[in-house]
Short mmCIF file of C-alpha atoms in Angstrom, two decimals:
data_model
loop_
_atom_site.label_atom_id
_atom_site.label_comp_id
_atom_site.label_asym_id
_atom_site.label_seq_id
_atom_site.Cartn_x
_atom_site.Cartn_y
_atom_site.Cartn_z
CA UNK A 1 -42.55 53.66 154.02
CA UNK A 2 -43.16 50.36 153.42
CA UNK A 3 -46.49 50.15 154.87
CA UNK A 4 -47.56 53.19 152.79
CA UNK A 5 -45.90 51.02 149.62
CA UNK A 6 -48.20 47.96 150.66
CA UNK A 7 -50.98 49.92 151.23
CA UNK A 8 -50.43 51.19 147.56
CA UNK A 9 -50.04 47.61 145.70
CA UNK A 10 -53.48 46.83 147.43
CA UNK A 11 -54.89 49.56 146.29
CA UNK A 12 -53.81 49.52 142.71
CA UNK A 13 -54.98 45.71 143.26
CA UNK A 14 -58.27 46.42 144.36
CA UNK A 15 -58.89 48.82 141.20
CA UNK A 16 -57.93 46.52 138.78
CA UNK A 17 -59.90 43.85 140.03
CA UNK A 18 -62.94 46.19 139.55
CA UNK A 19 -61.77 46.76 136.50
CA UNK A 20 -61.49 43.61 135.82
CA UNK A 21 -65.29 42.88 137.55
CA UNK A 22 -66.73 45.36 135.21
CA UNK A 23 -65.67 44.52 131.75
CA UNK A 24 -66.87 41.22 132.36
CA UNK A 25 -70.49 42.66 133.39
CA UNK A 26 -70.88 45.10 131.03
CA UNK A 27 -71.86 44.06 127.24
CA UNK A 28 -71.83 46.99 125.14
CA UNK A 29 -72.20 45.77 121.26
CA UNK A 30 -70.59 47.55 118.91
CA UNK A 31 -71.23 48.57 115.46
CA UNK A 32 -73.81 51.05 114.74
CA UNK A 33 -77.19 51.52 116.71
CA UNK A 34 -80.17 50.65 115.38
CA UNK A 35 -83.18 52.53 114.92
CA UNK A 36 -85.80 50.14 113.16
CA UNK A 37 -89.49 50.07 112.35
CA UNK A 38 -91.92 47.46 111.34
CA UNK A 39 -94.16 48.06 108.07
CA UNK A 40 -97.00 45.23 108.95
CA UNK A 41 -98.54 43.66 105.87
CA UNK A 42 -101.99 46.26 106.45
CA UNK A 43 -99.43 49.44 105.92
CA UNK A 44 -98.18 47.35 102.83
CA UNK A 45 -101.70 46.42 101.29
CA UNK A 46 -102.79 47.44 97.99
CA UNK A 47 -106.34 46.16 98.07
CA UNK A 48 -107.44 49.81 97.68
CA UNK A 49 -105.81 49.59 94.16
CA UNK A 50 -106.72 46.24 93.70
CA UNK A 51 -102.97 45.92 93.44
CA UNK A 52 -101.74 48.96 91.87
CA UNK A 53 -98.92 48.84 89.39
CA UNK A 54 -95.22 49.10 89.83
CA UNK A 55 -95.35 52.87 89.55
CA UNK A 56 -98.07 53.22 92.04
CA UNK A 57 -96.18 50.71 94.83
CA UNK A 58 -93.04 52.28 94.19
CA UNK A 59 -94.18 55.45 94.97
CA UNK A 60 -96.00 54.54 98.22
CA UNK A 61 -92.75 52.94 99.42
CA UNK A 62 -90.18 56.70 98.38
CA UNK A 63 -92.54 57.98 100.79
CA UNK A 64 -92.58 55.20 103.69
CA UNK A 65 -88.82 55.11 103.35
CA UNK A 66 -88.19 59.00 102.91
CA UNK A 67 -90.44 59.21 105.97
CA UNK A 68 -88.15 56.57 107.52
CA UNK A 69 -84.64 58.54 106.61
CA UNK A 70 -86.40 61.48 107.93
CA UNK A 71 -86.85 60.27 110.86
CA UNK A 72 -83.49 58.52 111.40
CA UNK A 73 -84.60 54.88 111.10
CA UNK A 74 -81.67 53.29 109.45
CA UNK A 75 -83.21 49.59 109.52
CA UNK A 76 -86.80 48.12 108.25
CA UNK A 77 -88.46 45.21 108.93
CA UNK A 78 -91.02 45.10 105.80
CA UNK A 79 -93.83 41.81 106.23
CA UNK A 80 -94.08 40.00 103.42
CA UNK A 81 -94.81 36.42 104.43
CA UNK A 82 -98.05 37.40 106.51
CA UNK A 83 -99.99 33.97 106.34
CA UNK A 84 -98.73 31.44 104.33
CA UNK A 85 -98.42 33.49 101.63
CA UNK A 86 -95.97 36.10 99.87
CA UNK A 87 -95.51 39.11 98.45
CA UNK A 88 -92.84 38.35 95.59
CA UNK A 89 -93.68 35.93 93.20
CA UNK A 90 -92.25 32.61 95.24
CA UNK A 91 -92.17 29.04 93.70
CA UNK A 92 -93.49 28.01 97.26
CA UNK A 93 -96.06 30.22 98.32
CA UNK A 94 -99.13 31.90 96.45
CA UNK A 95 -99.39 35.68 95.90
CA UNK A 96 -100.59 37.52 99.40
CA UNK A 97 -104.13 38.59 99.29
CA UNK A 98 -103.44 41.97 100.98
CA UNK A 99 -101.67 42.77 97.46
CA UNK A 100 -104.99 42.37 95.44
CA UNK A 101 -108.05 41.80 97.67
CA UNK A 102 -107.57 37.74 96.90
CA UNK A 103 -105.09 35.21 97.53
CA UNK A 104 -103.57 33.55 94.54
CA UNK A 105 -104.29 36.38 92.46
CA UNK A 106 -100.83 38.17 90.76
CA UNK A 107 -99.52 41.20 90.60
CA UNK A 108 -97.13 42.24 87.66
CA UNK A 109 -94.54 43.72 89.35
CA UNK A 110 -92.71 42.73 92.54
CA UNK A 111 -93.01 44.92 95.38
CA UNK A 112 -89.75 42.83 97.60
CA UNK A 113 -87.16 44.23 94.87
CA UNK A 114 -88.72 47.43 94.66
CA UNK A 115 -88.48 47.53 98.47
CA UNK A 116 -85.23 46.37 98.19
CA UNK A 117 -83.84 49.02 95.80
CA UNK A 118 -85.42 51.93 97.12
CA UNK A 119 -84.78 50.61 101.19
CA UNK A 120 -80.59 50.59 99.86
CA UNK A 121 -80.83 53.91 97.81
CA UNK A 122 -81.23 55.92 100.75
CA UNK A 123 -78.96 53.51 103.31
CA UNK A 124 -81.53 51.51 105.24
CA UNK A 125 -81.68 48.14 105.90
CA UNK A 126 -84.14 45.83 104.64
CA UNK A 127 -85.14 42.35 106.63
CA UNK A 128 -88.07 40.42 105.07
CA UNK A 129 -90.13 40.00 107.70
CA UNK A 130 -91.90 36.59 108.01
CA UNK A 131 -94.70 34.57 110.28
CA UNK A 132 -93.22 30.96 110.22
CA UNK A 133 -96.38 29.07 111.11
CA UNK A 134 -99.51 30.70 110.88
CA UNK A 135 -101.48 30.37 107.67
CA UNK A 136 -104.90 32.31 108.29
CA UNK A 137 -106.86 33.93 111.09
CA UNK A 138 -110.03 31.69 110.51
CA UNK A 139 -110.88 28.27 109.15
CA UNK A 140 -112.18 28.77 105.64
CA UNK A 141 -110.44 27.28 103.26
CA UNK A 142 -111.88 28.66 100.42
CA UNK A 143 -109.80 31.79 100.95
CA UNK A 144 -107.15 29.85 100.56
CA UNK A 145 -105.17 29.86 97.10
CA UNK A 146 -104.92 26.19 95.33
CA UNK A 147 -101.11 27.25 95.32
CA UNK A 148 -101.26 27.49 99.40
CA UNK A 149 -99.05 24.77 101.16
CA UNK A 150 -101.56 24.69 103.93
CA UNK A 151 -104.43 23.77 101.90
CA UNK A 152 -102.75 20.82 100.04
CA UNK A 153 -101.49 19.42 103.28
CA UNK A 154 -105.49 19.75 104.69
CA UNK A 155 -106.64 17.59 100.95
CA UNK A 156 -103.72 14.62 101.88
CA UNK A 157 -105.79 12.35 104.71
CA UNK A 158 -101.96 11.16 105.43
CA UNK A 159 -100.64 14.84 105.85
CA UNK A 160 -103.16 16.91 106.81
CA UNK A 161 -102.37 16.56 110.96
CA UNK A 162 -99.36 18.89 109.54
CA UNK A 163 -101.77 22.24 109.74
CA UNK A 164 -103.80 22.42 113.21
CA UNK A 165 -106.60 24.49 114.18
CA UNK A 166 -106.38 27.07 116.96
CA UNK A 167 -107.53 30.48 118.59
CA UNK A 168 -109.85 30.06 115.76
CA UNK A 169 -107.14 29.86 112.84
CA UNK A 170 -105.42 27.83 110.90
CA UNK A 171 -101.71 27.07 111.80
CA UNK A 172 -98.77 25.09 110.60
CA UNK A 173 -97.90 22.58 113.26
CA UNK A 174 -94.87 23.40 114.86
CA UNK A 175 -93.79 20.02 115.97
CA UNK A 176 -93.69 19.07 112.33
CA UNK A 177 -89.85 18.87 110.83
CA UNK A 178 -91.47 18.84 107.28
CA UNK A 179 -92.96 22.27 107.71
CA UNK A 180 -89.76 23.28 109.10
CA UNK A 181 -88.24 22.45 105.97
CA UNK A 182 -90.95 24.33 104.09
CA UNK A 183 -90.57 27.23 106.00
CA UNK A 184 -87.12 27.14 105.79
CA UNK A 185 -86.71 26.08 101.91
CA UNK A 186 -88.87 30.02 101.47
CA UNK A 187 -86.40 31.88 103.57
CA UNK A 188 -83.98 30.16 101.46
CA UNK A 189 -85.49 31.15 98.45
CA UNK A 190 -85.71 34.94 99.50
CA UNK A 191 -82.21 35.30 100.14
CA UNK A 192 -81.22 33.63 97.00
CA UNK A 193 -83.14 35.76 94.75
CA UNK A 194 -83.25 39.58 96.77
CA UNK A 195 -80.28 41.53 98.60
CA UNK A 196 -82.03 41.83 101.95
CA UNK A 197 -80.72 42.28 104.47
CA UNK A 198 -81.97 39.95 107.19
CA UNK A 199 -84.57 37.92 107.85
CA UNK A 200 -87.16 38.52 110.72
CA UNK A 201 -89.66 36.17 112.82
CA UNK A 202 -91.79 37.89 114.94
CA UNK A 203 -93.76 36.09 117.99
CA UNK A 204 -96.18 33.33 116.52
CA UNK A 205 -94.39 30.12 118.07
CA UNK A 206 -97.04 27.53 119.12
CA UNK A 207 -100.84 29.18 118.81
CA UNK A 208 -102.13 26.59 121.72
CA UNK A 209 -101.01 25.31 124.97
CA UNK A 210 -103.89 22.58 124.13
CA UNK A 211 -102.20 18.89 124.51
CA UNK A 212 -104.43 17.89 120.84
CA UNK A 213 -102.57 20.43 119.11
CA UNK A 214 -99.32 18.29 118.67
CA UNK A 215 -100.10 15.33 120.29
CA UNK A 216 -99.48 12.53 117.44
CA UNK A 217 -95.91 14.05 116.91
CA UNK A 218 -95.64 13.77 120.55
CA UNK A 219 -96.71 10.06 120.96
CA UNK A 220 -94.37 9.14 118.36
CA UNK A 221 -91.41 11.28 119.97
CA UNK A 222 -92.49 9.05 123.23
CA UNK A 223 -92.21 6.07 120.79
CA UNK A 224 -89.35 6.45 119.64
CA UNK A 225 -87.68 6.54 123.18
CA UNK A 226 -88.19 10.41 124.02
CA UNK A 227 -87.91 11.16 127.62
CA UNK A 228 -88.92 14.53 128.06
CA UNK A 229 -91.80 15.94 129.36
CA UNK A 230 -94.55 17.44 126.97
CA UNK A 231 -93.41 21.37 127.82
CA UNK A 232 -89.61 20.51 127.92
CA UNK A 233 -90.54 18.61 124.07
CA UNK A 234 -92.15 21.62 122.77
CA UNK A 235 -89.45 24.10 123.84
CA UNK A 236 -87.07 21.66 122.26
CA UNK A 237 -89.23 21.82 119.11
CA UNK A 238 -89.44 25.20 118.68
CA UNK A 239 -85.38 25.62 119.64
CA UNK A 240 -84.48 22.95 116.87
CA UNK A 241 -86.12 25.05 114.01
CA UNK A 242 -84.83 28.36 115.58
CA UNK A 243 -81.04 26.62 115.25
CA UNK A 244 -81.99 25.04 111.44
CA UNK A 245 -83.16 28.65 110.37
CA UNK A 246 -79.78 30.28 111.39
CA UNK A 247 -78.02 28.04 110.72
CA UNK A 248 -80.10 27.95 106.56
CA UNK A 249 -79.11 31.58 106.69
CA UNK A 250 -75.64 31.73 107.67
CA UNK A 251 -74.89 28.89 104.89
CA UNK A 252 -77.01 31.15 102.01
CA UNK A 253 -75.25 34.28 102.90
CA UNK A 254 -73.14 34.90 106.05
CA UNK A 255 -74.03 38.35 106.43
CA UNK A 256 -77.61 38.17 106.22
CA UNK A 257 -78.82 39.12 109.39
CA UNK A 258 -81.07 36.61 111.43
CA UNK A 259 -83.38 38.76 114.13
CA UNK A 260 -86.50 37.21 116.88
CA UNK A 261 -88.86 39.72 118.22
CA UNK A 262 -90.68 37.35 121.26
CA UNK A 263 -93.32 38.61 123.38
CA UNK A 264 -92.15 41.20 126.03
CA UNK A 265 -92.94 39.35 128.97
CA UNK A 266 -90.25 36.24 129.26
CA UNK A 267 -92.52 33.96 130.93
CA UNK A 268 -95.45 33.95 128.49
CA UNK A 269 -92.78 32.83 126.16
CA UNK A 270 -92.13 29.81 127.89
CA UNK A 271 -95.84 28.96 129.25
CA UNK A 272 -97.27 30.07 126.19
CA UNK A 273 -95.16 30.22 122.62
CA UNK A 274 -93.23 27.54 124.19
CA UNK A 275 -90.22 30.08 123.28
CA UNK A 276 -86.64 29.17 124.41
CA UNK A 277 -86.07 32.67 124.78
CA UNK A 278 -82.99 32.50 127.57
CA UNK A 279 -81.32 29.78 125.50
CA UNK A 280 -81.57 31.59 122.14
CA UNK A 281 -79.75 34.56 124.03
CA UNK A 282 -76.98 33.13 125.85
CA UNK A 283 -75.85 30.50 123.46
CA UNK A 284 -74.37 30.49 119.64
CA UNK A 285 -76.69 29.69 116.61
CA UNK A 286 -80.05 30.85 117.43
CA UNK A 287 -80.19 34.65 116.46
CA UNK A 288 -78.34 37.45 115.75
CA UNK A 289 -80.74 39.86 117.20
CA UNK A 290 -83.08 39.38 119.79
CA UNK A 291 -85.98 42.26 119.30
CA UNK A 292 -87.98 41.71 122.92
CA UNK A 293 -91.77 43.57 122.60
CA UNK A 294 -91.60 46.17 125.37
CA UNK A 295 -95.11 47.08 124.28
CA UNK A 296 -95.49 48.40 128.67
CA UNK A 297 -95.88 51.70 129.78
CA UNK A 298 -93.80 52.62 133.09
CA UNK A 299 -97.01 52.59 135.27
CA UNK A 300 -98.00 48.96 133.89
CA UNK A 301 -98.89 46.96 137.53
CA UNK A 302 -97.65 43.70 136.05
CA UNK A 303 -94.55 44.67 134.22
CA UNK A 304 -93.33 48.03 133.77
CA UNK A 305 -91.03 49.21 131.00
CA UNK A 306 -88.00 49.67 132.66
CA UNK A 307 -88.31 46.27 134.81
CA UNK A 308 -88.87 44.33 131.72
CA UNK A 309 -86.02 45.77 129.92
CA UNK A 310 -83.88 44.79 132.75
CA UNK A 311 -85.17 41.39 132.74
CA UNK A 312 -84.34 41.52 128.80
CA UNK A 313 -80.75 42.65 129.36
CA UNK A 314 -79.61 40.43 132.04
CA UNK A 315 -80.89 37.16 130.11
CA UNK A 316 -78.43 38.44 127.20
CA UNK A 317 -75.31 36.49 128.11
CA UNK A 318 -73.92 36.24 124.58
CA UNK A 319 -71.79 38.25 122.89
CA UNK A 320 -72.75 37.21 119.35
CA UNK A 321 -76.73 38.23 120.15
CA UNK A 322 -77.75 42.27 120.36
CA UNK A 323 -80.01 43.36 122.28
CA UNK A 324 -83.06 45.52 120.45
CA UNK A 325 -85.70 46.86 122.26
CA UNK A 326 -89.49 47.10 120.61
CA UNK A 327 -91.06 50.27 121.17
CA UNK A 328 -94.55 50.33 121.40
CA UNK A 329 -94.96 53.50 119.00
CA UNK A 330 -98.69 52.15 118.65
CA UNK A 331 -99.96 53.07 121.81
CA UNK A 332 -99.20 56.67 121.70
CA UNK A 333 -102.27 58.28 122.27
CA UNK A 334 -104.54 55.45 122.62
CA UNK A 335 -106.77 54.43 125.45
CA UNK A 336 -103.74 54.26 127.89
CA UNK A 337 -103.54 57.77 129.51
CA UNK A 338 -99.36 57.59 130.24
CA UNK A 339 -98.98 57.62 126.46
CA UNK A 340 -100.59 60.62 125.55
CA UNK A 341 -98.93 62.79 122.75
CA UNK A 342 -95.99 64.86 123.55
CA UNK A 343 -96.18 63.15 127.24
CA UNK A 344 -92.19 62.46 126.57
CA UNK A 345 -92.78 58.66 126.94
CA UNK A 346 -91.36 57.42 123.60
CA UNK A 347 -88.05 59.45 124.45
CA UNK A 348 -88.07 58.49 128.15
CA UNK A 349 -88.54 54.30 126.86
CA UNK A 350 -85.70 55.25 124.97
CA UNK A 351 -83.54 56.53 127.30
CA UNK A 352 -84.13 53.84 129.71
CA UNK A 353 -83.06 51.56 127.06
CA UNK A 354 -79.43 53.20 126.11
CA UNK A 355 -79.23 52.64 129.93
CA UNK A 356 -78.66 48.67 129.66
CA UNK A 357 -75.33 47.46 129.62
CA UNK A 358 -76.05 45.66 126.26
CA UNK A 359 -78.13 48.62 124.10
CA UNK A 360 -77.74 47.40 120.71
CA UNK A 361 -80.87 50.03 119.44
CA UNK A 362 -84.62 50.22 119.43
CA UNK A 363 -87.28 49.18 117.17
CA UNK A 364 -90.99 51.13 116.45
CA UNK A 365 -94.11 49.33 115.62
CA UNK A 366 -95.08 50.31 113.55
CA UNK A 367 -94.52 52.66 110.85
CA UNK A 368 -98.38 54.00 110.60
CA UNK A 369 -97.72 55.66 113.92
CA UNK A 370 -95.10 56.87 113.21
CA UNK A 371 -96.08 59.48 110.66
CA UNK A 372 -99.33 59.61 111.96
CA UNK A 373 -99.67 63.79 112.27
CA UNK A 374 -102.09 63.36 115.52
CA UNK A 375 -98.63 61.49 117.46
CA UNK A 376 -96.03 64.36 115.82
CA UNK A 377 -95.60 65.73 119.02
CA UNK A 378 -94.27 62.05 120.30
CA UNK A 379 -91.82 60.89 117.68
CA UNK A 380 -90.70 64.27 116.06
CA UNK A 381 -86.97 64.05 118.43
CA UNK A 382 -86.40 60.31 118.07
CA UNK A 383 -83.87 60.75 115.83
CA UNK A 384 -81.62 63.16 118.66
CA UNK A 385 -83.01 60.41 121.11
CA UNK A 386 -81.39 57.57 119.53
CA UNK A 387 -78.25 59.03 118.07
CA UNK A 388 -77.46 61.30 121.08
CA UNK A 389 -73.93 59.61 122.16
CA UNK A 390 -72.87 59.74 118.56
CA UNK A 391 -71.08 62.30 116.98
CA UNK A 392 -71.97 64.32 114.03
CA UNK A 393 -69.89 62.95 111.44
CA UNK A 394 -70.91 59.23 112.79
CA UNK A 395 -74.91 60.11 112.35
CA UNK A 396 -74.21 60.57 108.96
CA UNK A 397 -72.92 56.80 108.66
CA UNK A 398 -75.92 55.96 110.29
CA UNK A 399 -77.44 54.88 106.69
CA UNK A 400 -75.74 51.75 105.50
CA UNK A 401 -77.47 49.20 103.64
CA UNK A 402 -75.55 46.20 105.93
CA UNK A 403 -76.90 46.92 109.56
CA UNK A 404 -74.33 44.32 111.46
#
């Protein structure tokens, strides 16, 4: 009897031990999934209205976001700080060209707050998507407004080493703290004036690997008494504004909602964006959200969907950062044959996704594809997809204007 007695205890011993084991493996979040979308700054443009009106722009965004309610995306990530630039009036930044054909030039209404307004009427979330650093995708400056940051820094001979030319483009330098302070004094300025949600950074880090880039902030690191190597200095860099932006966020509004969305494969990010990705995922004050681009299909050679979400979820060690996976809605029916409409792959990306340990929700780029009537067959059940483990009455809480 009393061996059968022992043999119990070890047995109930063993099982909570697993138990034990298992809740300290698995991560599930909680709150709400998320089903998000990007609207890029070319689904956004009105240069075909040389602006429009605010009748005109609200009406183009009802239909974006009754498309998106549709279609049960209960978060948005809207551009608008593209290049340098913005689309809201901003004491910082001149009016984005993709508003009227010309940068500088005003619109009289302002398209944030109307995205704002009509994003919370129907229960999504709105993040103000921004791009930190870059300032233009070539090298004349006449297209730059007067009012553009970039093109007074490139007129002060004792400031201009602050904007850098690269990939054929002009960029703010990342190893500059001043234009981290810029860059963080408009995020600033968005929260204090619209109810958004969160703010977004997408994958623009460092534009160049090339040592000229950088290199008088570098010497004078060096100077200074700086012992690290030049990569281990740039990841460093790019970490230290990641941490001042969250941290300029959390101190404007603590519920605002700070998200990354790095490049999919999480060794680029360190060779090339000199992104900190593992850091800003297992350790407090980097991000909220970490939004990985999964832009793979499952037959990619060099990093397949389902291995890179893997990689993804085990780098997660931190219970205050969800996991988000990017969808690459884009591709469906494009030149890659695994993505053909009504193939199934959207909903199978998805389900490999809720599979992770740490599923927090997915994320579409971007919206264009979305309603585009050629893909229908594609995204017409990612609504079931996403929402499948919840029940009825929760789906209907799915639309609330706070997405934590």
């Amino acid at each position: 009897m009393k061996r059968v007695m022992c043999l119990l205890l070890a047995m109930l011993t063993l099982s909570s031990c697993g138990i034990i084991e298992k809740s300290k493996t698995e991560k599930k979040p909680t709150g709400k999934e998320i089903s998000a979308v990007w609207i890029s700054y070319t689904e956004l443009s009105m240069k075909d209205e040389n602006g429009g009106d605010e009748d005109s722009f609200r009406d183009k965004i009802t239909e974006m976001f009754d498309n998106c309610a549709r279609l049960g995306i209960n978060t948005v990530f809207a551009q608008v700080r593209p290049f340098c630039d913005a689309m809201y009036p901003s004491e910082i930044f001149p009016w984005s060209a993709y508003l009227t054909g010309y940068q500088g030039d005003p619109v009289y209404y302002d398209p944030l707050e109307i995205m704002v307004e009509e994003a919370h009427e129907r229960g999504l979330g709105l993040h103000a998507w921004i791009n930190p650093f870059r300032v233009s995708f070539d090298t004349d400056t006449d297209k730059l407004s007067a009012k553009n940051p970039a093109k007074k820094l490139l007129s002060d001979e004792k400031a201009k080493d602050r904007v850098l030319t690269a990939d054929g483009g002009l960029y703010l330098c990342p190893a500059s703290t001043e234009n981290h302070k810029l860059i963080i004094d408009g995020v600033r300025e968005i929260i204090r004036n619209y109810e958004v949600d969160g703010i977004h950074i997408d994958d623009y880090f460092y534009p160049s690997t090339d040592i000229g880039v950088d290199k008088t902030y570098y010497d004078e690191y060096k100077k200074n008494g700086g012992a690290l190597f030049y990569d281990k200095w740039r990841l460093d860099v790019v970490s230290s504004f990641v941490s001042q932006m969250y941290t300029a966020i959390k101190s404007e509004r603590n519920d605002c909602i700070f998200s990354i969305s790095p490049a999919g494969n999480i060794n680029n990010n360190y060779e090339e964006e000199y992104a900190d990705v593992e850091r800003w995922c297992s350790e407090k004050g980097y991000c909220d959200w970490m939004i990985p681009q999964i832009y793979y299909g499952f037959e990619n050679e060099a990093l397949p969907f389902d291995k890179a979400c893997k990689s993804w979820s085990e780098l997660d060690k931190s219970d205050d950062v969800r996991m988000i996976y990017g969808i690459p809605a884009y591709k469906v029916n494009g030149e890659d044959e695994e993505f053909k409409a009504g193939g199934g792959i959207i909903e199978k990306q998805i389900s490999v996704a809720k599979a992770t340990d740490n599923y927090g929700g997915v994320a579409f780029f971007s919206y264009s594809s979305l309603v585009d009537p050629d893909c229908k067959r594609e995204f017409e059940n990612i609504k079931s997809s996403v929402f499948t483990e919840l029940a009825p009455e929760e789906e209907g809480q799915q639309s609330s204007g706070n997405t934590e």
